[in-house]
Coordinates of C-alpha atoms in Angstrom, one line a residue:
X1 CA 0.0 0.0 0.0
X2 CA 2.8 2.4 0.9
X3 CA 4.6 1.7 -2.3
X4 CA 1.5 2.5 -4.3
X5 CA 1.5 6.0 -3.0
X6 CA 5.2 6.6 -3.6
X7 CA 4.6 8.2 -7.0
X8 CA 2.0 10.6 -5.5
X9 CA 4.4 11.5 -2.8
X10 CA 7.1 12.3 -5.4
X11 CA 4.6 14.4 -7.2
X12 CA 3.9 16.4 -4.1
X13 CA 7.6 16.9 -3.4
X14 CA 8.1 18.1 -7.0
X15 CA 5.2 20.6 -6.7
X16 CA 6.6 21.9 -3.5
X17 CA 10.1 22.2 -4.8
X18 CA 9.0 23.8 -8.0
X19 CA 6.5 26.1 -6.2
X20 CA 9.2 27.3 -3.8
X21 CA 11.7 28.0 -6.6
X22 CA 9.0 30.0 -8.6
X23 CA 7.8 31.8 -5.4
X24 CA 11.3 32.9 -4.3
X25 CA 12.1 34.0 -7.9
X26 CA 9.0 36.2 -8.4
X27 CA 9.2 37.7 -4.9
X28 CA 13.0 38.4 -4.9
X29 CA 13.9 41.6 -3.3
X30 CA 10.7 41.9 -1.3
X31 CA 8.3 42.0 -4.2
X32 CA 4.7 41.3 -3.2
X33 CA 2.2 39.7 -5.6
X34 CA -1.5 40.1 -5.2
X35 CA -4.3 38.5 -7.1
X36 CA -6.6 41.4 -7.9
X37 CA -10.1 41.8 -9.2
X38 CA -11.6 45.2 -10.1
X39 CA -14.6 46.5 -11.9
X40 CA -14.4 47.9 -15.4
X41 CA -16.1 50.9 -16.8
X42 CA -19.0 48.8 -18.0
X43 CA -19.4 46.9 -14.7
X44 CA -17.4 43.9 -16.0
X45 CA -15.0 42.1 -13.7
X46 CA -11.3 42.3 -14.6
X47 CA -8.5 40.2 -13.3
X48 CA -4.8 40.8 -12.8
X49 CA -1.6 40.0 -10.9
X50 CA -0.2 43.1 -9.1
X51 CA 3.6 43.0 -8.5
X52 CA 4.5 45.5 -5.8
X53 CA 8.2 46.3 -5.3
X54 CA 9.5 47.2 -1.8
X55 CA 10.2 50.8 -2.8
X56 CA 6.6 51.5 -3.7
X57 CA 4.7 53.3 -1.0
X58 CA 1.9 55.9 -0.8
X59 CA 4.5 58.4 0.5
X60 CA 7.0 57.6 -2.4
X61 CA 4.9 56.3 -5.4
X62 CA 6.8 54.2 -7.9
X63 CA 6.5 54.2 -11.6
X64 CA 3.9 51.7 -13.0
X65 CA 3.7 49.4 -16.0
X66 CA 0.6 47.7 -17.5
X67 CA 1.8 44.4 -18.9
X68 CA -0.6 42.4 -21.2
X69 CA -0.4 39.0 -22.7
X70 CA -1.5 38.0 -26.3
X71 CA -4.5 36.1 -27.6
X72 CA -5.5 32.8 -25.9
X73 CA -2.9 33.4 -23.1
X74 CA -3.3 34.8 -19.6
X75 CA -1.7 37.2 -17.2
X76 CA 1.0 34.7 -16.2
X77 CA 2.4 34.5 -19.7
X78 CA 4.1 37.8 -19.2
X79 CA 5.7 36.7 -15.9
X80 CA 9.3 37.2 -17.3
X81 CA 8.5 40.9 -18.1
X82 CA 6.6 41.4 -14.8
X83 CA 9.3 39.9 -12.6
X84 CA 12.1 42.0 -14.1
X85 CA 10.0 45.2 -14.2
X86 CA 9.2 44.8 -10.5
X87 CA 12.8 44.0 -9.7
X88 CA 13.6 47.4 -11.1
X89 CA 11.2 49.2 -8.9
X90 CA 8.1 49.3 -11.1
X91 CA 4.6 48.5 -9.9
X92 CA 3.3 46.0 -12.5
X93 CA -0.2 45.1 -13.3
X94 CA -0.2 41.9 -15.4
X95 CA -3.6 42.0 -16.8
X96 CA -6.0 39.3 -18.0
X97 CA -7.6 40.6 -21.2
X98 CA -11.4 40.5 -21.4
X99 CA -12.5 37.0 -22.0
X100 CA -9.2 35.6 -20.9
X101 CA -8.1 34.1 -17.6
X102 CA -10.4 35.4 -14.9
X103 CA -11.6 38.5 -16.7
X104 CA -15.3 38.5 -17.8
X105 CA -16.0 37.5 -21.4
X106 CA -16.4 38.3 -24.2
X107 CA -12.9 38.5 -25.6
X108 CA -12.1 41.7 -27.7
X109 CA -14.7 43.8 -25.7
X110 CA -13.9 47.1 -24.1
X111 CA -10.7 47.7 -25.8
X112 CA -9.5 44.2 -24.8
X113 CA -9.6 45.5 -21.2
X114 CA -6.8 47.9 -21.8
X115 CA -8.5 51.1 -20.7
X116 CA -9.8 49.5 -17.6
X117 CA -6.4 48.1 -16.7
X118 CA -4.7 51.5 -17.2
X119 CA -7.4 53.2 -15.1
X120 CA -7.0 50.7 -12.3
X121 CA -3.2 51.0 -12.3
X122 CA -3.5 54.8 -12.1
X123 CA -5.9 54.5 -9.2
X124 CA -3.3 53.0 -6.9
X125 CA -1.8 55.4 -4.4
X126 CA 1.5 53.6 -4.7
X127 CA 1.8 54.4 -8.4
X128 CA 3.5 57.6 -9.8
X129 CA 0.8 58.7 -12.3
X130 CA 3.4 60.8 -14.2
X131 CA 5.5 57.7 -15.0
X132 CA 3.5 54.9 -16.4
X133 CA 4.6 52.5 -19.1
X134 CA 2.6 50.2 -21.3
X135 CA 3.8 46.8 -22.5
X136 CA 1.9 44.2 -24.6
X137 CA 2.7 41.1 -26.5
X138 CA 0.8 40.4 -29.8
X139 CA -2.9 41.2 -29.1
X140 CA -1.7 42.6 -25.8
X141 CA -0.1 45.3 -27.9
X142 CA -3.5 46.2 -29.3
X143 CA -4.8 46.2 -25.7
X144 CA -2.3 48.8 -24.5
X145 CA -2.8 50.8 -27.7
X146 CA -6.5 50.8 -26.8
X147 CA -5.6 52.2 -23.4
X148 CA -3.4 54.8 -25.1
X149 CA -6.3 55.8 -27.4
X150 CA -8.8 56.1 -24.5
X151 CA -6.4 57.9 -22.3
X152 CA -3.7 59.6 -24.4
X153 CA -2.3 61.7 -21.5
X154 CA -2.2 58.8 -18.9
X155 CA 1.1 57.1 -19.9
X156 CA 4.6 58.1 -20.8
X157 CA 6.0 55.3 -23.0
X158 CA 5.2 51.8 -24.3
X159 CA 6.8 48.6 -25.7
X160 CA 5.0 46.6 -28.4
X161 CA 6.2 42.9 -28.5
X162 CA 5.3 41.3 -31.8
X163 CA 2.5 43.7 -32.3
X164 CA 1.5 46.7 -34.4
X165 CA -0.3 49.9 -34.7
X166 CA -3.1 50.3 -37.2
X167 CA -5.4 47.8 -38.7
X168 CA -6.9 45.3 -37.9
X169 CA -7.3 46.2 -34.3
X170 CA -5.6 49.5 -33.4
X171 CA -5.5 53.1 -34.4
X172 CA -3.0 54.1 -37.0
X173 CA 0.5 55.0 -35.7
X174 CA 2.0 58.5 -36.5
X175 CA 5.1 60.3 -35.6
X176 CA 3.4 61.7 -32.5
X177 CA 1.1 58.8 -31.4
X178 CA 1.5 56.7 -29.5
X179 CA 4.1 58.2 -27.1
X180 CA 7.7 56.9 -27.0
X181 CA 7.3 53.5 -28.7
X182 CA 9.7 50.6 -28.7
X183 CA 8.8 47.9 -31.2
X184 CA 10.3 44.4 -30.7
X185 CA 9.6 42.5 -33.9
X186 CA 11.3 39.2 -34.3
X187 CA 13.1 38.1 -37.4
X188 CA 11.0 34.9 -37.5
X189 CA 7.7 36.5 -36.7
X190 CA 4.7 34.3 -37.8
X191 CA 2.3 37.3 -38.2
X192 CA 4.4 39.8 -40.3
X193 CA 1.7 40.1 -43.0
X194 CA -1.1 40.7 -40.5
X195 CA 0.9 43.1 -38.4
X196 CA 3.0 45.2 -40.7
X197 CA 1.9 44.2 -44.2
X198 CA 5.2 42.6 -45.2
X199 CA 5.6 39.0 -46.5
X200 CA 8.7 38.3 -44.5
X201 CA 9.3 39.5 -40.9
X202 CA 12.9 40.4 -41.7
X203 CA 11.6 43.0 -44.2
X204 CA 9.6 44.9 -41.5
X205 CA 12.2 47.7 -41.8
X206 CA 10.7 48.3 -45.2
X207 CA 7.1 48.4 -44.2
X208 CA 5.3 51.7 -45.2
X209 CA 3.1 51.3 -42.2
X210 CA 6.2 51.3 -40.0
X211 CA 7.7 54.3 -41.9
X212 CA 4.5 56.2 -41.0
X213 CA 5.1 55.5 -37.3
X214 CA 8.8 56.3 -37.4
X215 CA 8.6 59.3 -39.8
X216 CA 11.1 57.4 -41.9
X217 CA 11.5 57.9 -45.7
X218 CA 13.3 54.6 -46.1
X219 CA 14.2 51.4 -44.3
X220 CA 14.1 51.8 -40.5
X221 CA 17.4 51.1 -38.9
X222 CA 17.1 48.6 -35.9
X223 CA 18.5 50.0 -32.7
X224 CA 18.4 53.6 -33.8
X225 CA 16.2 56.0 -31.8
X226 CA 14.0 58.1 -34.0
X227 CA 12.3 61.2 -32.6
X228 CA 12.7 62.7 -29.1
X229 CA 12.0 61.1 -25.8
X230 CA 11.3 64.4 -24.1
X231 CA 8.7 65.3 -26.7
X232 CA 7.1 61.9 -26.5
X233 CA 7.9 61.1 -30.2
X234 CA 10.8 58.6 -29.7
X235 CA 10.7 55.4 -31.7
X236 CA 13.0 52.4 -31.8
X237 CA 12.9 49.0 -33.5
X238 CA 14.5 45.8 -32.2
X239 CA 14.7 42.7 -34.3
X240 CA 15.8 39.6 -32.3
X241 CA 16.4 36.4 -34.1
X242 CA 13.4 34.6 -32.5
X243 CA 9.7 33.7 -33.2
X244 CA 6.5 35.3 -32.1
X245 CA 5.7 33.0 -29.1
X246 CA 9.4 33.1 -28.1
X247 CA 9.2 36.8 -27.5
X248 CA 7.7 36.4 -24.0
X249 CA 10.4 33.9 -23.0
X250 CA 13.4 35.7 -24.4
X251 CA 16.2 37.4 -22.4
X252 CA 16.8 39.6 -25.3
X253 CA 13.2 40.7 -25.8
X254 CA 12.8 41.3 -22.1
X255 CA 16.1 43.1 -22.1
X256 CA 15.0 45.5 -24.8
X257 CA 11.9 46.4 -22.7
X258 CA 13.9 47.0 -19.6
X259 CA 16.3 49.2 -21.5
X260 CA 13.5 51.3 -23.1
X261 CA 11.6 51.9 -19.8
X262 CA 14.9 52.8 -18.1
X263 CA 15.3 55.5 -20.8
X264 CA 11.7 56.8 -20.8
X265 CA 10.4 56.4 -17.2
X266 CA 11.8 58.0 -14.1
X267 CA 12.0 56.6 -10.6
X268 CA 13.0 53.0 -11.3
X269 CA 15.8 51.1 -9.6
X270 CA 18.9 51.0 -11.8
X271 CA 19.9 47.4 -12.6
X272 CA 21.9 46.0 -15.6
X273 CA 19.7 44.8 -18.5
X274 CA 21.4 41.4 -18.5
X275 CA 20.6 40.8 -14.7
X276 CA 17.6 38.7 -15.2
X277 CA 16.4 35.9 -13.0
X278 CA 12.9 35.2 -14.4
X279 CA 13.7 32.0 -16.1
X280 CA 14.1 30.3 -12.7
X281 CA 10.4 30.8 -12.3
X282 CA 9.7 29.0 -15.5
X283 CA 11.9 26.1 -14.4
X284 CA 10.0 26.1 -11.1
X285 CA 6.5 25.9 -12.6
X286 CA 7.8 23.3 -15.1
X287 CA 8.9 21.2 -12.2
X288 CA 5.5 21.7 -10.6
X289 CA 3.8 20.7 -13.8
X290 CA 5.8 17.5 -14.0
X291 CA 4.9 16.9 -10.3
X292 CA 1.2 17.4 -11.2
X293 CA 1.4 14.5 -13.7
X294 CA 3.2 12.3 -11.2
X295 CA 0.7 13.2 -8.5
X296 CA -2.3 12.5 -10.9
X297 CA -1.2 9.0 -11.8
X298 CA 0.3 8.3 -8.4
X299 CA -3.1 9.2 -6.8
X300 CA -4.8 6.8 -9.3
X301 CA -2.3 4.1 -8.3
X302 CA -2.9 4.6 -4.6
X303 CA -6.7 4.8 -4.9
X304 CA -6.7 1.6 -6.9
X305 CA -5.7 -0.4 -3.9
X306 CA -9.0 0.6 -2.1
X307 CA -11.5 -2.3 -1.8
X308 CA -14.1 -0.4 -3.8
X309 CA -11.9 -0.7 -6.9
X310 CA -11.3 -4.4 -6.6
X311 CA -13.1 -5.2 -9.9
X312 CA -11.0 -2.6 -11.7
X313 CA -7.7 -4.2 -10.7
X314 CA -6.3 -7.0 -12.8
X315 CA -6.4 -10.3 -10.8
X316 CA -3.2 -11.3 -12.6
X317 CA -1.3 -8.3 -11.1
X318 CA -2.1 -9.5 -7.6
X319 CA -0.6 -13.0 -8.0
X320 CA 2.4 -11.8 -10.1
X321 CA 1.3 -13.2 -13.5
X322 CA 0.8 -11.2 -16.6
X323 CA -2.3 -11.3 -18.8
X324 CA -1.9 -12.3 -22.4
X325 CA -2.8 -9.7 -24.9
X326 CA -2.4 -9.7 -28.7
X327 CA -1.3 -6.5 -30.5
X328 CA -0.5 -5.6 -34.1
X329 CA 2.7 -6.9 -35.4
X330 CA 4.8 -6.6 -38.6
X331 CA 3.4 -4.6 -41.4
X332 CA 0.1 -4.3 -39.5
X333 CA 1.9 -2.7 -36.6
X334 CA 3.7 -0.3 -39.0
X335 CA 0.5 0.6 -40.7
X336 CA -1.3 1.2 -37.4
X337 CA 1.5 3.3 -36.1
X338 CA 1.6 5.5 -39.2
X339 CA -2.1 6.0 -39.2
X340 CA -2.2 6.7 -35.5
X341 CA 0.6 9.3 -35.7
X342 CA -0.1 11.1 -38.9
X343 CA -3.9 11.2 -39.5
X344 CA -4.4 13.6 -36.6
X345 CA -1.7 15.9 -38.0
X346 CA -3.0 15.7 -41.6
X347 CA -6.5 16.6 -40.5
X348 CA -5.4 19.4 -38.2
X349 CA -5.5 22.5 -40.5
X350 CA -8.6 21.4 -42.4
X351 CA -10.4 20.7 -39.1
X352 CA -9.4 24.0 -37.7
X353 CA -10.6 25.8 -40.8
X354 CA -14.0 23.9 -40.7
X355 CA -14.3 24.7 -37.0
X356 CA -13.5 28.4 -37.5
X357 CA -16.0 28.7 -40.3
X358 CA -19.0 26.6 -39.1
X359 CA -18.7 26.4 -35.3
X360 CA -18.4 30.0 -34.4
X361 CA -18.6 31.0 -30.7
X362 CA -22.1 31.0 -29.2
X363 CA -23.7 31.0 -25.8
X364 CA -23.6 27.2 -25.7
X365 CA -20.1 26.7 -27.3
X366 CA -18.5 30.1 -26.4
X367 CA -14.8 29.4 -27.1
X368 CA -13.5 29.7 -30.7
X369 CA -10.2 27.9 -30.3
X370 CA -11.9 25.1 -28.2
X371 CA -14.5 24.8 -31.0
X372 CA -11.8 24.2 -33.5
X373 CA -10.1 21.6 -31.3
X374 CA -13.6 20.1 -30.8
X375 CA -14.1 19.7 -34.6
X376 CA -10.7 18.1 -34.9
X377 CA -11.5 15.7 -32.1
X378 CA -14.8 14.7 -33.7
X379 CA -13.3 14.1 -37.1
X380 CA -10.5 12.0 -35.7
X381 CA -12.8 10.1 -33.4
X382 CA -15.0 9.2 -36.4
X383 CA -11.9 8.1 -38.4
X384 CA -10.6 6.0 -35.5
X385 CA -14.0 4.5 -35.0
X386 CA -14.1 3.5 -38.7
X387 CA -10.6 1.9 -38.4
X388 CA -11.3 0.1 -35.1
X389 CA -12.4 -3.1 -36.8
X390 CA -8.9 -3.5 -38.2
X391 CA -7.3 -3.4 -34.7
X392 CA -6.6 -6.7 -32.9
X393 CA -9.5 -8.0 -30.9
X394 CA -9.5 -7.7 -27.1
X395 CA -11.8 -9.4 -24.6
X396 CA -14.0 -6.7 -23.1
X397 CA -14.2 -6.1 -19.3
X398 CA -17.6 -5.7 -17.8
X399 CA -18.8 -4.0 -14.7
X400 CA -16.0 -1.5 -14.4
X401 CA -17.6 1.7 -15.9
X402 CA -18.8 3.1 -12.6
X403 CA -15.6 2.4 -10.8
X404 CA -13.6 3.9 -13.7
X405 CA -15.6 7.1 -13.5
X406 CA -15.3 7.4 -9.7
X407 CA -11.5 6.8 -9.7
X408 CA -10.9 9.1 -12.6
X409 CA -12.9 11.9 -11.0
X410 CA -11.1 11.3 -7.7
X411 CA -7.6 11.3 -9.3
X412 CA -8.3 14.6 -11.3
X413 CA -9.7 16.1 -8.1
X414 CA -6.5 15.4 -6.3
X415 CA -4.6 17.2 -9.0
X416 CA -6.9 20.1 -9.0
X417 CA -6.6 20.5 -5.3
X418 CA -2.8 20.5 -5.7
X419 CA -3.0 23.3 -8.2
X420 CA -5.4 25.2 -5.9
X421 CA -3.1 24.9 -3.0
X422 CA 0.0 25.9 -5.1
X423 CA -1.9 29.0 -6.2
X424 CA -2.9 29.8 -2.7
X425 CA 0.7 29.3 -1.3
X426 CA 2.9 30.4 -4.2
X427 CA 0.7 32.5 -6.6
X428 CA 1.6 30.2 -9.5
X429 CA -0.1 27.9 -12.0
X430 CA 1.6 24.8 -13.5
X431 CA 3.3 25.9 -16.8
X432 CA 6.2 26.2 -19.1
X433 CA 6.2 28.9 -21.8
X434 CA 2.8 28.6 -23.6
X435 CA 2.0 25.3 -22.0
X436 CA -0.1 26.2 -18.9
X437 CA -2.5 24.4 -16.6
X438 CA -4.7 27.0 -14.7
X439 CA -7.5 26.9 -12.2
X440 CA -11.0 27.4 -13.7
X441 CA -13.3 30.2 -12.8
X442 CA -16.9 29.5 -12.0
X443 CA -17.9 30.5 -15.5
X444 CA -15.2 28.4 -17.1
X445 CA -16.3 25.3 -15.0
X446 CA -19.7 25.6 -16.6
X447 CA -18.0 25.8 -20.0
X448 CA -15.9 22.8 -19.0
X449 CA -19.0 20.7 -18.4
X450 CA -20.3 21.4 -22.0
X451 CA -17.0 20.4 -23.8
X452 CA -16.2 17.5 -21.4
X453 CA -18.6 15.0 -23.1
X454 CA -17.2 15.2 -26.7
X455 CA -13.6 15.5 -25.7
X456 CA -14.0 12.5 -23.4
X457 CA -15.7 10.5 -26.1
X458 CA -12.7 11.1 -28.4
X459 CA -10.3 9.8 -25.8
X460 CA -12.5 6.8 -25.1
X461 CA -12.3 5.8 -28.8
X462 CA -8.7 6.9 -29.5
X463 CA -7.1 5.2 -26.5
X464 CA -9.1 2.0 -26.9
X465 CA -7.7 1.6 -30.4
X466 CA -4.3 2.7 -29.3
X467 CA -4.1 -0.1 -26.7
X468 CA -5.5 -2.7 -29.0
X469 CA -2.8 -1.9 -31.6
X470 CA 0.3 -1.5 -29.4
X471 CA -0.2 -2.4 -25.7
X472 CA 0.6 -5.8 -24.1
X473 CA 1.6 -6.5 -20.6
X474 CA 4.5 -8.6 -21.8
X475 CA 6.0 -5.6 -23.7
X476 CA 9.0 -3.8 -22.1
X477 CA 7.7 -0.9 -20.1
X478 CA 9.9 1.7 -21.6
X479 CA 9.2 0.5 -25.1
X480 CA 5.5 0.6 -24.5
X481 CA 5.6 4.1 -23.1
X482 CA 7.7 5.3 -26.0
X483 CA 5.5 3.6 -28.6
X484 CA 2.3 5.2 -27.2
X485 CA 3.8 8.6 -26.8
X486 CA 5.1 8.7 -30.4
X487 CA 1.8 7.2 -31.7
X488 CA 0.0 10.2 -30.3
X489 CA 2.6 12.9 -30.9
X490 CA 4.9 12.1 -33.8
X491 CA 2.6 13.6 -36.4
X492 CA 2.5 16.9 -34.6
X493 CA 6.2 16.9 -34.0
X494 CA 6.7 16.5 -37.7
X495 CA 4.0 19.2 -38.4
X496 CA 5.4 21.8 -36.1
X497 CA 9.0 20.9 -36.8
X498 CA 8.4 21.1 -40.6
X499 CA 6.6 24.4 -40.3
X500 CA 9.4 26.0 -38.3
X501 CA 12.1 24.5 -40.5
X502 CA 10.3 26.2 -43.5
X503 CA 10.1 29.4 -41.5
X504 CA 13.8 29.3 -40.7
X505 CA 14.7 28.5 -44.4
X506 CA 12.3 30.8 -46.2
X507 CA 11.3 33.4 -43.6
X508 CA 7.6 32.4 -43.5
X509 CA 5.4 29.5 -42.6
X510 CA 3.8 27.4 -45.3
X511 CA 0.4 29.0 -45.6
X512 CA -1.8 28.0 -48.6
X513 CA -4.8 30.1 -47.3
X514 CA -5.5 33.7 -48.0
X515 CA -6.1 34.4 -44.2
X516 CA -2.7 35.7 -43.0
X517 CA -3.4 34.8 -39.4
X518 CA -5.0 31.4 -39.6
X519 CA -2.0 29.1 -40.2
X520 CA 0.4 31.1 -37.9
X521 CA -2.1 31.0 -35.0
X522 CA -3.1 27.3 -35.6
X523 CA 0.6 26.4 -35.8
X524 CA 1.3 28.0 -32.4
X525 CA -1.6 26.2 -30.9
X526 CA -0.3 22.9 -32.4
X527 CA 2.9 23.3 -30.4
X528 CA 0.9 22.6 -27.3
X529 CA -0.5 19.4 -28.8
X530 CA 2.9 17.7 -28.5
X531 CA 3.3 18.0 -24.7
X532 CA -0.4 17.6 -24.0
X533 CA -0.8 14.4 -26.0
X534 CA 2.5 13.1 -24.5
X535 CA 1.1 13.6 -21.0
X536 CA -2.1 11.7 -22.1
X537 CA 0.0 8.9 -23.5
X538 CA 1.8 8.5 -20.2
X539 CA -1.5 8.6 -18.2
X540 CA -3.2 6.2 -20.6
X541 CA -0.2 3.7 -20.5
X542 CA 0.1 3.8 -16.8
X543 CA -3.5 3.3 -16.0
X544 CA -3.8 0.5 -18.7
X545 CA -0.9 -1.3 -17.1
X546 CA -2.6 -1.2 -13.8
X547 CA -6.1 -2.2 -15.0
X548 CA -5.9 -3.7 -18.5
X549 CA -8.6 -1.3 -19.5
X550 CA -8.3 1.9 -21.6
X551 CA -11.4 3.4 -19.9
X552 CA -9.9 4.9 -16.7
X553 CA -7.1 6.6 -18.6
X554 CA -9.5 7.9 -21.3
X555 CA -11.7 9.4 -18.6
X556 CA -8.8 11.1 -16.9
X557 CA -7.4 12.4 -20.2
X558 CA -10.9 13.7 -21.2
X559 CA -11.2 15.7 -18.0
X560 CA -7.5 16.9 -17.9
X561 CA -7.5 18.1 -21.5
X562 CA -10.9 19.8 -21.3
X563 CA -9.8 21.5 -18.2
X564 CA -6.5 22.6 -19.8
X565 CA -8.1 23.9 -22.9
X566 CA -11.1 25.7 -21.4
X567 CA -9.1 27.4 -18.6
X568 CA -6.3 28.4 -21.0
X569 CA -8.0 29.9 -24.0
X570 CA -10.3 32.8 -24.8
X571 CA -14.1 33.0 -24.3
X572 CA -15.5 35.0 -27.2
X573 CA -19.2 34.8 -26.3
X574 CA -20.9 36.2 -23.2
X575 CA -22.3 33.5 -20.9

C-alpha cells in the first residue's frame, strides 16, 4: 500500500520544490504579488496580478507598468517581463484581457480590457501617475494601444512585443502617437503580414506602415532611436532572431523592454539589463507541472488499492502473473502506427478551418479555439471508429464503468486540489512557456461541463484503439511508453518541426490560405498538442498497465484536456 502512494508523494515533493523556486524568484527583493479583481467601466470584472516592489509606498509612489499577454494566453504569460520590471522598482499590473483568464467575457470587448487596466493602475496610491509605461505582446499590444487611445495623456511610453499599430485592431500610428514607442519584432515572426503588411518578418524595416510610425523615408534602422523622448515622439525598432511566441520567454526581448523603460520612465531602480532571474520561475513551474502529472497517476495508483476498486484491478497483477494480450505486429503494426501518428496531424489544419467557419462561438459553445479543437476531435474520433475493426480484438471487461468514472474523477480532483493549494501558497499555475494548466473560474467550469462529453468520447475511442494496436503486458515498459507517446505525438512533432524549418529557411510558414493569421495561430496552438498528447499517453499507458482497460485513462485524459483547454484559452461569447 505504501509503495502504491510513492509516485503521488514524489509528485507532491516536485510541486513543493518547483513552487518554492518559482515563489522565491518572483518575490525576490521583497516583491509582493497580489491577485486582484476590479470593476471595469461597463461593470465587468477584470483580473490581474499586481507586482509591488518594496520601494513603492503611498509616501513615495513608484512608476507603474501595465503588462498584457497576447491572444489565448493569460496574465502569467508575461511573468518574465513582470518579474524583471518589479525588480527594477516598477509597480506592475499583469492583466487578463477581457474573456481571458479570470476577466469577464467576451474577448475583444472594451478595448480588450486595456483602458480598464490602465485606469486601475493609475488609481493605486503607490503608483506615480506621471511615470506609467505600457507593454503588450501580440494582441496585448493592441490592448495597450486601446488604453493609449482612450487615455492619451495617462502614460509616458510603451513597448510593443510582436504587435503593431493600425489595422486590424488598433489606431494608425503616426510620428506623434503613440508616445515613445519601442517595437520588438522578431526576425522569424509568424504574423508579419497581419501586423505590418510585409511578407517576411525580416523585411519589417521596409514596411510603409512602419515608416509612417517612425517618420522614416526609407528602411528603418534597428536599434536607432528616432524622434525625441522628451517630446514623446521617440521610436526604436529591435529585431531579435526569435519567433512570435518566443518573445515572451526571451532574455533579449525582455532586455529591450527593460532598456526602453529605463530611458523613458523615471523613478525605477537601476539594474543591468542582463541581470535577469525570471527563467528560474519558468523552471520552477515546469517542475511543478511534472509533479502534477506524477501526482495524478500516483493518486490513481494509490486509490486503486482501495477495496471499492477491486473489480478494476487485474487479478493477474495480484498474483504476479501477466495477462496475455495480442497486439498488431509486422506490417500491420507499422500501418497502425503511421495512421495513429499522422492522420491527426494531416486533419489538423482542415479541421481548424472547418471549426472556425462553421462552429463559431455561441452562448452554448463560447470558445472559438476550443470549438476548432472540438471539430478536430470529432473528425479524428470518427476516423478512428471506422478503423477500429482492423485493430486486434480484445476481450472486453464488464462491470467497471462506474468504478472507472469514480476513480478518474477522484484522481483529477487530487490534481486540481494541488493546483489550488499551489496558487494559494505560491501564486503560481503549472506551466512552461505557452503550456499552462490553470485553475478554472466558475464560468469556465460551466463551459468545461459542456465540452467535457465530446472530448472524453474522443479519448475513449482513440485510447481504446491505441491499446488494442500497441499495448501488451509482456512488452518492455519503456518501449511501451515510447510507442504510445510517439503514436500520439509524432505527427504533430513533424507538423510543427516542418513548419518552423520552413520558417527558418524561407522566412515564413507554409500557408496556402488567404487568411494571413490562420496558419500562424493554428501552428502556435499545435505546439501545445505535443506535450499535451505526450502527457495523455503517459496517463493512458500507466492506467492501462494497472487495470488492463483503456477506460480509466481515457476518462482522466478527457477531464484533464478539457480543463486545460477551457481554462487556458479565450471565451468569445458572453455567458
